[in-house]
PDB file of C-alpha atoms in Angstrom:
ATOM      1  CA  MET A  14       0.065   0.005   0.107  1.00 86.00           C
ATOM      2  CA  ASP A  15       1.503   3.415  -1.152  1.00 95.00           C
ATOM      3  CA  LEU A  16       0.847   5.679   2.008  1.00 98.00           C
ATOM      4  CA  GLY A  17       1.481   8.681   0.099  1.00 98.00           C
ATOM      5  CA  LEU A  18       4.193  10.259   2.340  1.00 98.00           C
ATOM      6  CA  THR A  19       6.713  10.982  -0.167  1.00 98.00           C
ATOM      7  CA  ASN A  20       8.468  14.166   0.689  1.00 98.00           C
ATOM      8  CA  LYS A  21       6.267  14.834   3.656  1.00 98.00           C
ATOM      9  CA  ILE A  22       8.125  16.748   6.241  1.00 99.00           C
ATOM     10  CA  ILE A  23       7.564  15.036   9.753  1.00 99.00           C
ATOM     11  CA  ILE A  24       9.115  15.787  13.125  1.00 99.00           C
ATOM     12  CA  VAL A  25       9.995  12.876  15.120  1.00 99.00           C
ATOM     13  CA  THR A  26      11.006  13.725  18.651  1.00 99.00           C
ATOM     14  CA  GLY A  27      13.584  11.491  20.302  1.00 98.00           C
ATOM     15  CA  GLY A  28      13.920  10.064  16.984  1.00 98.00           C
ATOM     16  CA  ALA A  29      17.789   8.840  17.217  1.00 98.00           C
ATOM     17  CA  LYS A  30      16.889   5.831  19.522  1.00 97.00           C
ATOM     18  CA  GLY A  31      14.361   3.150  20.114  1.00 97.00           C
ATOM     19  CA  ILE A  32      10.737   3.574  19.176  1.00 98.00           C
ATOM     20  CA  GLY A  33      11.618   7.269  17.461  1.00 98.00           C
ATOM     21  CA  GLU A  34      14.351   5.553  15.515  1.00 98.00           C
ATOM     22  CA  GLY A  35      12.174   2.874  14.190  1.00 98.00           C
ATOM     23  CA  ILE A  36       9.605   5.487  13.317  1.00 98.00           C
ATOM     24  CA  VAL A  37      12.133   7.620  11.466  1.00 98.00           C
ATOM     25  CA  LYS A  38      13.246   4.736   9.328  1.00 98.00           C
ATOM     26  CA  VAL A  39       9.800   3.427   8.404  1.00 98.00           C
ATOM     27  CA  LEU A  40       8.927   6.875   7.420  1.00 98.00           C
ATOM     28  CA  ALA A  41      12.144   7.347   5.306  1.00 98.00           C
ATOM     29  CA  ASN A  42      11.279   4.191   3.902  1.00 98.00           C
ATOM     30  CA  GLU A  43       7.987   5.338   2.722  1.00 98.00           C
ATOM     31  CA  GLY A  44       9.578   8.220   0.799  1.00 98.00           C
ATOM     32  CA  ALA A  45       9.044  10.618   3.815  1.00 98.00           C
ATOM     33  CA  ILE A  46      11.597  13.233   5.213  1.00 99.00           C
ATOM     34  CA  PRO A  47      11.704  12.647   8.729  1.00 99.00           C
ATOM     35  CA  VAL A  48      13.374  15.333  11.003  1.00 99.00           C
ATOM     36  CA  ILE A  49      15.065  14.082  14.086  1.00 99.00           C
ATOM     37  CA  VAL A  50      14.703  16.252  17.236  1.00 98.00           C
ATOM     38  CA  GLY A  51      16.574  15.192  20.160  1.00 98.00           C
ATOM     39  CA  ARG A  52      19.312  16.404  22.782  1.00 98.00           C
ATOM     40  CA  ASN A  53      22.233  14.560  21.678  1.00 98.00           C
ATOM     41  CA  GLU A  54      23.474  15.629  18.133  1.00 98.00           C
ATOM     42  CA  ALA A  55      25.889  12.849  18.001  1.00 98.00           C
ATOM     43  CA  ASP A  56      23.078  10.349  18.256  1.00 98.00           C
ATOM     44  CA  ASN A  57      20.871  12.339  15.728  1.00 98.00           C
ATOM     45  CA  LEU A  58      23.468  12.137  13.340  1.00 98.00           C
ATOM     46  CA  LYS A  59      24.254   8.285  13.577  1.00 98.00           C
ATOM     47  CA  CYS A  60      20.454   7.812  12.868  1.00 98.00           C
ATOM     48  CA  LEU A  61      20.543  10.170  10.069  1.00 98.00           C
ATOM     49  CA  GLN A  62      23.377   8.610   8.354  1.00 98.00           C
ATOM     50  CA  ALA A  63      21.878   5.217   9.041  1.00 98.00           C
ATOM     51  CA  VAL A  64      18.507   6.577   6.852  1.00 98.00           C
ATOM     52  CA  GLN A  65      21.013   8.053   4.331  1.00 98.00           C
ATOM     53  CA  SER A  66      22.910   4.858   3.860  1.00 98.00           C
ATOM     54  CA  LEU A  67      19.714   2.931   2.827  1.00 96.00           C
ATOM     55  CA  GLY A  68      18.889   6.015   0.405  1.00 98.00           C
ATOM     56  CA  GLY A  69      16.350   7.415   2.385  1.00 98.00           C
ATOM     57  CA  LYS A  70      15.993  11.091   3.284  1.00 98.00           C
ATOM     58  CA  ALA A  71      16.025  12.757   6.852  1.00 98.00           C
ATOM     59  CA  ALA A  72      17.261  16.018   8.756  1.00 98.00           C
ATOM     60  CA  GLN A  73      17.979  16.615  12.137  1.00 98.00           C
ATOM     61  CA  VAL A  74      17.915  19.332  15.050  1.00 98.00           C
ATOM     62  CA  ALA A  75      19.501  19.315  18.270  1.00 98.00           C
ATOM     63  CA  ALA A  76      17.146  20.532  20.970  1.00 98.00           C
ATOM     64  CA  GLU A  77      16.820  19.924  24.786  1.00 98.00           C
ATOM     65  CA  LEU A  78      13.204  19.689  24.891  1.00 98.00           C
ATOM     66  CA  THR A  79      12.865  20.556  28.578  1.00 98.00           C
ATOM     67  CA  ASP A  80      13.903  23.791  27.685  1.00 98.00           C
ATOM     68  CA  PRO A  81      10.427  25.548  26.208  1.00 98.00           C
ATOM     69  CA  ASP A  82      12.487  27.955  24.276  1.00 98.00           C
ATOM     70  CA  ALA A  83      14.708  24.959  22.650  1.00 98.00           C
ATOM     71  CA  CYS A  84      10.906  23.517  21.319  1.00 98.00           C
ATOM     72  CA  LYS A  85      10.210  26.822  19.419  1.00 98.00           C
ATOM     73  CA  LYS A  86      13.669  27.290  18.211  1.00 98.00           C
ATOM     74  CA  ALA A  87      13.641  23.456  16.827  1.00 98.00           C
ATOM     75  CA  VAL A  88      10.095  24.055  15.009  1.00 99.00           C
ATOM     76  CA  ASN A  89      11.490  27.273  13.771  1.00 98.00           C
ATOM     77  CA  GLU A  90      14.417  25.671  12.340  1.00 98.00           C
ATOM     78  CA  VAL A  91      12.525  22.960  10.300  1.00 98.00           C
ATOM     79  CA  ILE A  92      10.336  25.675   8.847  1.00 98.00           C
ATOM     80  CA  LYS A  93      13.707  27.383   7.784  1.00 98.00           C
ATOM     81  CA  GLN A  94      14.872  24.327   6.245  1.00 98.00           C
ATOM     82  CA  PHE A  95      11.890  22.956   4.548  1.00 98.00           C
ATOM     83  CA  GLY A  96       9.219  25.678   4.454  1.00 98.00           C
ATOM     84  CA  ARG A  97       6.489  23.687   5.977  1.00 98.00           C
ATOM     85  CA  ILE A  98       5.692  20.776   8.242  1.00 99.00           C
ATOM     86  CA  ASP A  99       3.387  17.834   7.252  1.00 99.00           C
ATOM     87  CA  GLY A 100       3.180  15.903  10.657  1.00 99.00           C
ATOM     88  CA  LEU A 101       4.680  15.927  14.121  1.00 99.00           C
ATOM     89  CA  VAL A 102       5.272  12.722  16.222  1.00 99.00           C
ATOM     90  CA  ASN A 103       5.587  13.329  19.955  1.00 99.00           C
ATOM     91  CA  ASN A 104       7.700  10.754  21.298  1.00 98.00           C
ATOM     92  CA  ALA A 105      10.689  11.807  23.270  1.00 98.00           C
ATOM     93  CA  GLY A 106      10.628  11.198  26.891  1.00 97.00           C
ATOM     94  CA  VAL A 107      11.701   8.456  29.792  1.00 95.00           C
ATOM     95  CA  ASN A 108      10.320   6.453  32.674  1.00 94.00           C
ATOM     96  CA  ASP A 109      12.251   8.107  35.407  1.00 94.00           C
ATOM     97  CA  GLY A 110      10.728   6.708  38.319  1.00 94.00           C
ATOM     98  CA  VAL A 111       9.421   9.601  40.461  1.00 98.00           C
ATOM     99  CA  GLY A 112       7.164   8.007  42.663  1.00 98.00           C
ATOM    100  CA  LEU A 113       4.855   9.062  45.444  1.00 98.00           C
ATOM    101  CA  GLU A 114       6.387   7.921  48.498  1.00 97.00           C
ATOM    102  CA  ASN A 115      10.237   8.548  47.311  1.00 94.00           C
ATOM    103  CA  GLY A 116       9.724  11.582  45.021  1.00 97.00           C
ATOM    104  CA  ASN A 117       9.300  15.362  45.709  1.00 98.00           C
ATOM    105  CA  TYR A 118       8.134  18.364  44.104  1.00 98.00           C
ATOM    106  CA  GLU A 119      11.319  19.241  42.062  1.00 98.00           C
ATOM    107  CA  ARG A 120      11.396  15.940  40.510  1.00 98.00           C
ATOM    108  CA  PHE A 121       8.169  15.504  39.845  1.00 98.00           C
ATOM    109  CA  MET A 122       7.815  18.785  37.946  1.00 98.00           C
ATOM    110  CA  ALA A 123      11.178  18.078  36.324  1.00 98.00           C
ATOM    111  CA  SER A 124       9.542  15.085  34.898  1.00 98.00           C
ATOM    112  CA  LEU A 125       6.340  16.660  33.473  1.00 98.00           C
ATOM    113  CA  HIS A 126       8.772  18.637  31.484  1.00 98.00           C
ATOM    114  CA  LYS A 127      10.770  15.683  30.224  1.00 98.00           C
ATOM    115  CA  ASN A 128       7.356  13.618  29.233  1.00 98.00           C
ATOM    116  CA  VAL A 129       4.631  15.893  28.526  1.00 98.00           C
ATOM    117  CA  VAL A 130       5.324  19.657  28.450  1.00 98.00           C
ATOM    118  CA  HIS A 131       7.196  19.502  25.297  1.00 98.00           C
ATOM    119  CA  TYR A 132       4.337  17.347  23.635  1.00 99.00           C
ATOM    120  CA  TYR A 133       2.152  20.526  24.292  1.00 99.00           C
ATOM    121  CA  LEU A 134       4.891  23.167  23.182  1.00 98.00           C
ATOM    122  CA  MET A 135       5.917  21.238  20.206  1.00 99.00           C
ATOM    123  CA  ALA A 136       2.374  21.007  18.689  1.00 99.00           C
ATOM    124  CA  HIS A 137       1.686  24.531  19.875  1.00 98.00           C
ATOM    125  CA  TYR A 138       4.605  25.809  17.945  1.00 99.00           C
ATOM    126  CA  ALA A 139       4.171  23.989  14.833  1.00 99.00           C
ATOM    127  CA  LEU A 140       0.368  24.319  14.706  1.00 99.00           C
ATOM    128  CA  PRO A 141       0.218  27.139  12.165  1.00 98.00           C
ATOM    129  CA  GLU A 142       2.244  24.960   9.603  1.00 99.00           C
ATOM    130  CA  LEU A 143       0.032  22.090  10.643  1.00 99.00           C
ATOM    131  CA  LYS A 144      -3.090  24.168   9.676  1.00 98.00           C
ATOM    132  CA  LYS A 145      -1.627  24.902   6.224  1.00 98.00           C
ATOM    133  CA  SER A 146      -0.776  21.245   5.333  1.00 98.00           C
ATOM    134  CA  LYS A 147      -3.836  19.762   7.250  1.00 98.00           C
ATOM    135  CA  GLY A 148      -1.033  17.687   8.823  1.00 98.00           C
ATOM    136  CA  ALA A 149      -1.351  14.985  11.397  1.00 98.00           C
ATOM    137  CA  ILE A 150      -0.305  14.644  14.933  1.00 99.00           C
ATOM    138  CA  LEU A 151       0.688  11.439  16.720  1.00 99.00           C
ATOM    139  CA  ASN A 152       1.470  11.181  20.277  1.00 99.00           C
ATOM    140  CA  ILE A 153       3.381   8.143  21.486  1.00 98.00           C
ATOM    141  CA  THR A 154       2.102   7.152  25.007  1.00 98.00           C
ATOM    142  CA  SER A 155       2.500   4.505  27.415  1.00 98.00           C
ATOM    143  CA  LYS A 156       0.199   1.656  29.429  1.00 98.00           C
ATOM    144  CA  THR A 157       1.288   3.271  32.721  1.00 98.00           C
ATOM    145  CA  ALA A 158      -1.631   5.451  32.267  1.00 98.00           C
ATOM    146  CA  ASP A 159      -3.964   2.785  32.011  1.00 97.00           C
ATOM    147  CA  THR A 160      -2.451  -0.065  34.384  1.00 97.00           C
ATOM    148  CA  GLY A 161      -0.271   1.808  36.786  1.00 97.00           C
ATOM    149  CA  GLN A 162       3.153   0.501  37.622  1.00 95.00           C
ATOM    150  CA  GLY A 163       4.377   1.550  40.748  1.00 96.00           C
ATOM    151  CA  ASN A 164       6.924   4.065  41.900  1.00 96.00           C
ATOM    152  CA  THR A 165       6.615   6.209  38.804  1.00 97.00           C
ATOM    153  CA  SER A 166       3.883   8.627  39.620  1.00 98.00           C
ATOM    154  CA  ALA A 167       5.331  11.432  37.201  1.00 98.00           C
ATOM    155  CA  TYR A 168       5.475   9.194  34.201  1.00 98.00           C
ATOM    156  CA  ALA A 169       2.178   7.920  34.861  1.00 98.00           C
ATOM    157  CA  ALA A 170       0.692  11.312  35.079  1.00 98.00           C
ATOM    158  CA  SER A 171       2.526  12.278  32.000  1.00 98.00           C
ATOM    159  CA  ASN A 172       0.865   9.806  29.994  1.00 98.00           C
ATOM    160  CA  GLY A 173      -2.551  10.079  31.245  1.00 98.00           C
ATOM    161  CA  GLY A 174      -1.837  13.845  29.945  1.00 98.00           C
ATOM    162  CA  ARG A 175      -0.545  12.517  26.795  1.00 99.00           C
ATOM    163  CA  ASN A 176      -3.682  10.535  26.120  1.00 98.00           C
ATOM    164  CA  ALA A 177      -6.106  13.434  27.179  1.00 98.00           C
ATOM    165  CA  LEU A 178      -4.227  15.986  25.141  1.00 99.00           C
ATOM    166  CA  THR A 179      -4.793  13.599  22.257  1.00 99.00           C
ATOM    167  CA  ARG A 180      -8.514  13.527  22.692  1.00 98.00           C
ATOM    168  CA  GLU A 181      -8.580  17.350  23.354  1.00 99.00           C
ATOM    169  CA  TRP A 182      -6.698  18.375  20.383  1.00 99.00           C
ATOM    170  CA  ALA A 183      -8.463  15.808  18.007  1.00 99.00           C
ATOM    171  CA  VAL A 184     -11.780  18.078  18.901  1.00 99.00           C
ATOM    172  CA  GLU A 185      -9.947  21.281  18.799  1.00 99.00           C
ATOM    173  CA  LEU A 186      -8.217  20.666  15.468  1.00 99.00           C
ATOM    174  CA  LEU A 187     -11.322  19.151  13.890  1.00 98.00           C
ATOM    175  CA  LYS A 188     -12.041  22.747  12.008  1.00 98.00           C
ATOM    176  CA  TYR A 189      -8.801  22.333  10.286  1.00 98.00           C
ATOM    177  CA  GLY A 190      -9.126  18.963   9.310  1.00 98.00           C
ATOM    178  CA  ILE A 191      -5.768  17.857  11.343  1.00 99.00           C
ATOM    179  CA  ARG A 192      -6.074  14.416  12.781  1.00 99.00           C
ATOM    180  CA  VAL A 193      -4.477  13.634  16.207  1.00 99.00           C
ATOM    181  CA  ASN A 194      -4.069  10.363  17.445  1.00 99.00           C
ATOM    182  CA  ALA A 195      -2.026   8.110  19.857  1.00 99.00           C
ATOM    183  CA  ILE A 196      -0.136   4.712  19.987  1.00 99.00           C
ATOM    184  CA  VAL A 197      -0.113   3.536  23.472  1.00 98.00           C
ATOM    185  CA  VAL A 198       3.087   1.327  24.099  1.00 98.00           C
ATOM    186  CA  ALA A 199       3.394  -1.706  26.597  1.00 98.00           C
ATOM    187  CA  GLU A 200       6.522  -4.037  26.643  1.00 97.00           C
ATOM    188  CA  CYS A 201       8.477  -2.788  23.569  1.00 98.00           C
ATOM    189  CA  TRP A 202      12.058  -3.737  23.033  1.00 95.00           C
ATOM    190  CA  THR A 203      14.305  -0.778  23.283  1.00 93.00           C
ATOM    191  CA  PRO A 204      17.613   0.226  23.980  1.00 91.00           C
ATOM    192  CA  LEU A 205      16.320   1.901  27.076  1.00 87.00           C
ATOM    193  CA  TYR A 206      14.387  -1.357  27.976  1.00 92.00           C
ATOM    194  CA  GLU A 207      17.215  -3.479  27.732  1.00 93.00           C
ATOM    195  CA  ASN A 208      19.462  -1.253  29.947  1.00 92.00           C
ATOM    196  CA  TRP A 209      16.558  -1.583  32.470  1.00 88.00           C
ATOM    197  CA  ILE A 210      16.478  -5.274  32.445  1.00 94.00           C
ATOM    198  CA  LYS A 211      20.062  -5.779  32.709  1.00 95.00           C
ATOM    199  CA  THR A 212      19.741  -3.851  36.122  1.00 93.00           C
ATOM    200  CA  LEU A 213      17.898  -6.970  37.491  1.00 93.00           C
ATOM    201  CA  PRO A 214      19.173  -9.722  39.636  1.00 95.00           C
ATOM    202  CA  ASP A 215      18.087 -12.296  37.214  1.00 96.00           C
ATOM    203  CA  PRO A 216      17.526 -10.251  33.476  1.00 95.00           C
ATOM    204  CA  LYS A 217      17.097 -13.678  31.522  1.00 95.00           C
ATOM    205  CA  ALA A 218      14.561 -14.616  33.986  1.00 96.00           C
ATOM    206  CA  LYS A 219      12.549 -11.593  34.525  1.00 95.00           C
ATOM    207  CA  LEU A 220      12.505 -11.091  30.403  1.00 97.00           C
ATOM    208  CA  LYS A 221      10.856 -14.729  30.121  1.00 96.00           C
ATOM    209  CA  GLU A 222       8.392 -13.704  32.874  1.00 95.00           C
ATOM    210  CA  ILE A 223       7.363 -10.394  31.088  1.00 95.00           C
ATOM    211  CA  GLU A 224       7.095 -12.212  27.831  1.00 97.00           C
ATOM    212  CA  SER A 225       4.787 -14.786  29.229  1.00 96.00           C
ATOM    213  CA  LYS A 226       2.286 -12.359  29.938  1.00 95.00           C
ATOM    214  CA  ILE A 227       1.917 -11.141  26.461  1.00 97.00           C
ATOM    215  CA  PRO A 228      -0.917 -12.689  24.805  1.00 96.00           C
ATOM    216  CA  LEU A 229      -0.138 -12.688  21.132  1.00 96.00           C
ATOM    217  CA  GLY A 230       3.191 -14.630  20.632  1.00 96.00           C
ATOM    218  CA  ASN A 231       4.430 -14.421  24.081  1.00 96.00           C
ATOM    219  CA  ARG A 232       7.185 -11.869  22.877  1.00 97.00           C
ATOM    220  CA  MET A 233       8.010  -8.225  23.241  1.00 98.00           C
ATOM    221  CA  THR A 234       6.672  -5.745  20.622  1.00 98.00           C
ATOM    222  CA  THR A 235       9.363  -4.276  18.227  1.00 98.00           C
ATOM    223  CA  ALA A 236       9.893  -0.834  17.655  1.00 98.00           C
ATOM    224  CA  GLU A 237       9.139  -1.520  13.832  1.00 98.00           C
ATOM    225  CA  GLU A 238       5.894  -2.821  14.724  1.00 98.00           C
ATOM    226  CA  ILE A 239       4.804   0.549  16.497  1.00 98.00           C
ATOM    227  CA  ALA A 240       6.418   2.227  13.524  1.00 98.00           C
ATOM    228  CA  ASN A 241       4.581   0.617  10.953  1.00 98.00           C
ATOM    229  CA  ALA A 242       1.170   1.820  12.784  1.00 98.00           C
ATOM    230  CA  ALA A 243       2.835   5.242  13.049  1.00 99.00           C
ATOM    231  CA  ALA A 244       3.408   5.809   9.431  1.00 98.00           C
ATOM    232  CA  PHE A 245      -0.272   4.696   8.786  1.00 98.00           C
ATOM    233  CA  LEU A 246      -1.955   7.150  11.231  1.00 98.00           C
ATOM    234  CA  LEU A 247       0.406  10.006   9.759  1.00 98.00           C
ATOM    235  CA  SER A 248      -0.895   9.118   6.471  1.00 98.00           C
ATOM    236  CA  GLU A 249      -3.919   9.870   4.337  1.00 98.00           C
ATOM    237  CA  ARG A 250      -4.991   6.268   4.546  1.00 98.00           C
ATOM    238  CA  SER A 251      -5.889   6.747   7.938  1.00 98.00           C
ATOM    239  CA  SER A 252      -8.057   9.940   6.782  1.00 98.00           C
ATOM    240  CA  HIS A 253     -11.009   9.274   9.064  1.00 98.00           C
ATOM    241  CA  THR A 254      -9.288   8.332  12.085  1.00 98.00           C
ATOM    242  CA  THR A 255      -8.700  10.715  15.080  1.00 99.00           C
ATOM    243  CA  GLY A 256      -9.046  10.869  18.503  1.00 98.00           C
ATOM    244  CA  GLN A 257      -8.012   7.515  19.132  1.00 98.00           C
ATOM    245  CA  LEU A 258      -5.730   5.794  21.670  1.00 98.00           C
ATOM    246  CA  ILE A 259      -4.386   2.523  19.722  1.00 98.00           C
ATOM    247  CA  HIS A 260      -2.707  -0.013  21.726  1.00 98.00           C
ATOM    248  CA  ILE A 261      -0.103  -1.683  19.676  1.00 98.00           C
ATOM    249  CA  ASP A 262       0.895  -4.267  22.300  1.00 98.00           C
ATOM    250  CA  GLY A 263       0.116  -7.938  21.492  1.00 97.00           C
ATOM    251  CA  GLY A 264      -3.076  -7.620  23.685  1.00 97.00           C
ATOM    252  CA  TYR A 265      -1.120  -6.812  26.835  1.00 97.00           C
ATOM    253  CA  VAL A 266      -3.310  -4.203  28.144  1.00 97.00           C
ATOM    254  CA  HIS A 267      -6.745  -5.340  27.487  1.00 96.00           C
ATOM    255  CA  LEU A 268      -6.743  -9.501  26.848  1.00 96.00           C
ATOM    256  CA  ASP A 269      -7.105 -11.884  29.668  1.00 90.00           C
ATOM    257  CA  ARG A 270      -3.764 -12.634  30.788  1.00 76.00           C
ATOM    258  CA  ALA A 271      -4.902 -16.198  31.223  1.00 77.00           C
ATOM    259  CA  LEU A 272      -4.639 -16.448  27.301  1.00 77.00           C
ATOM    260  CA  ALA A 273      -0.748 -16.031  27.499  1.00 71.00           C
ATOM    261  CA  ASN A 274      -0.329 -19.146  28.821  1.00 69.00           C
ATOM    262  CA  ALA A 275      -3.015 -21.101  27.429  1.00 63.00           C
TER     263      ALA A 275
END
């Protein structure tokens, strides 16, 4: 299926690694020009070069998204380079373990800036161009807002906010023909996830335990599977889909866990 994304300029925050990198590579393979926005220019350039080595097109802007001014500058840099924005993927963030019992105000607020404030700011600053292009917004969110996890109040709150903003923006932007959707991620294999597993006493046993609870295939979701859904939702092939929170998780959140061992 031709998704009609050729030469579309799509910002992908946190696009240098993990899920973001997967989205960048799939978009480039579809002929789009993803713009990686992330704090580490070396990581951005490494992903950019990987895309170009496969014959794709991409660009990058180094920006610390916890800084509101940097969000505005990043969007303006994309406009300066390309003259338009056709889509926005809000993806950057980290499960930083700011809990209720052991957290504090300063860490809680810092986590909100890492995980949800820049979602708002990037969309706010990109909106004038998205109105011109009738582009799409895609928010990457986490199942922590649905299920809880323990000891990660700020991240769970941020994802609840991401989900709510998805629905709110879908309503507000109807009049402009701008579609807004979210992909809700559960257990997806990324470098960050791998690093977390390695901190546990028995990483292999813990991974096997987690995979055993994923109903479809007893395996982790891949970044490419998230990315394939992302490309569809950013394209006109999903032209009547808006305000949706789509779980790409092998049934992890909604299916009976008993099925995983059936």
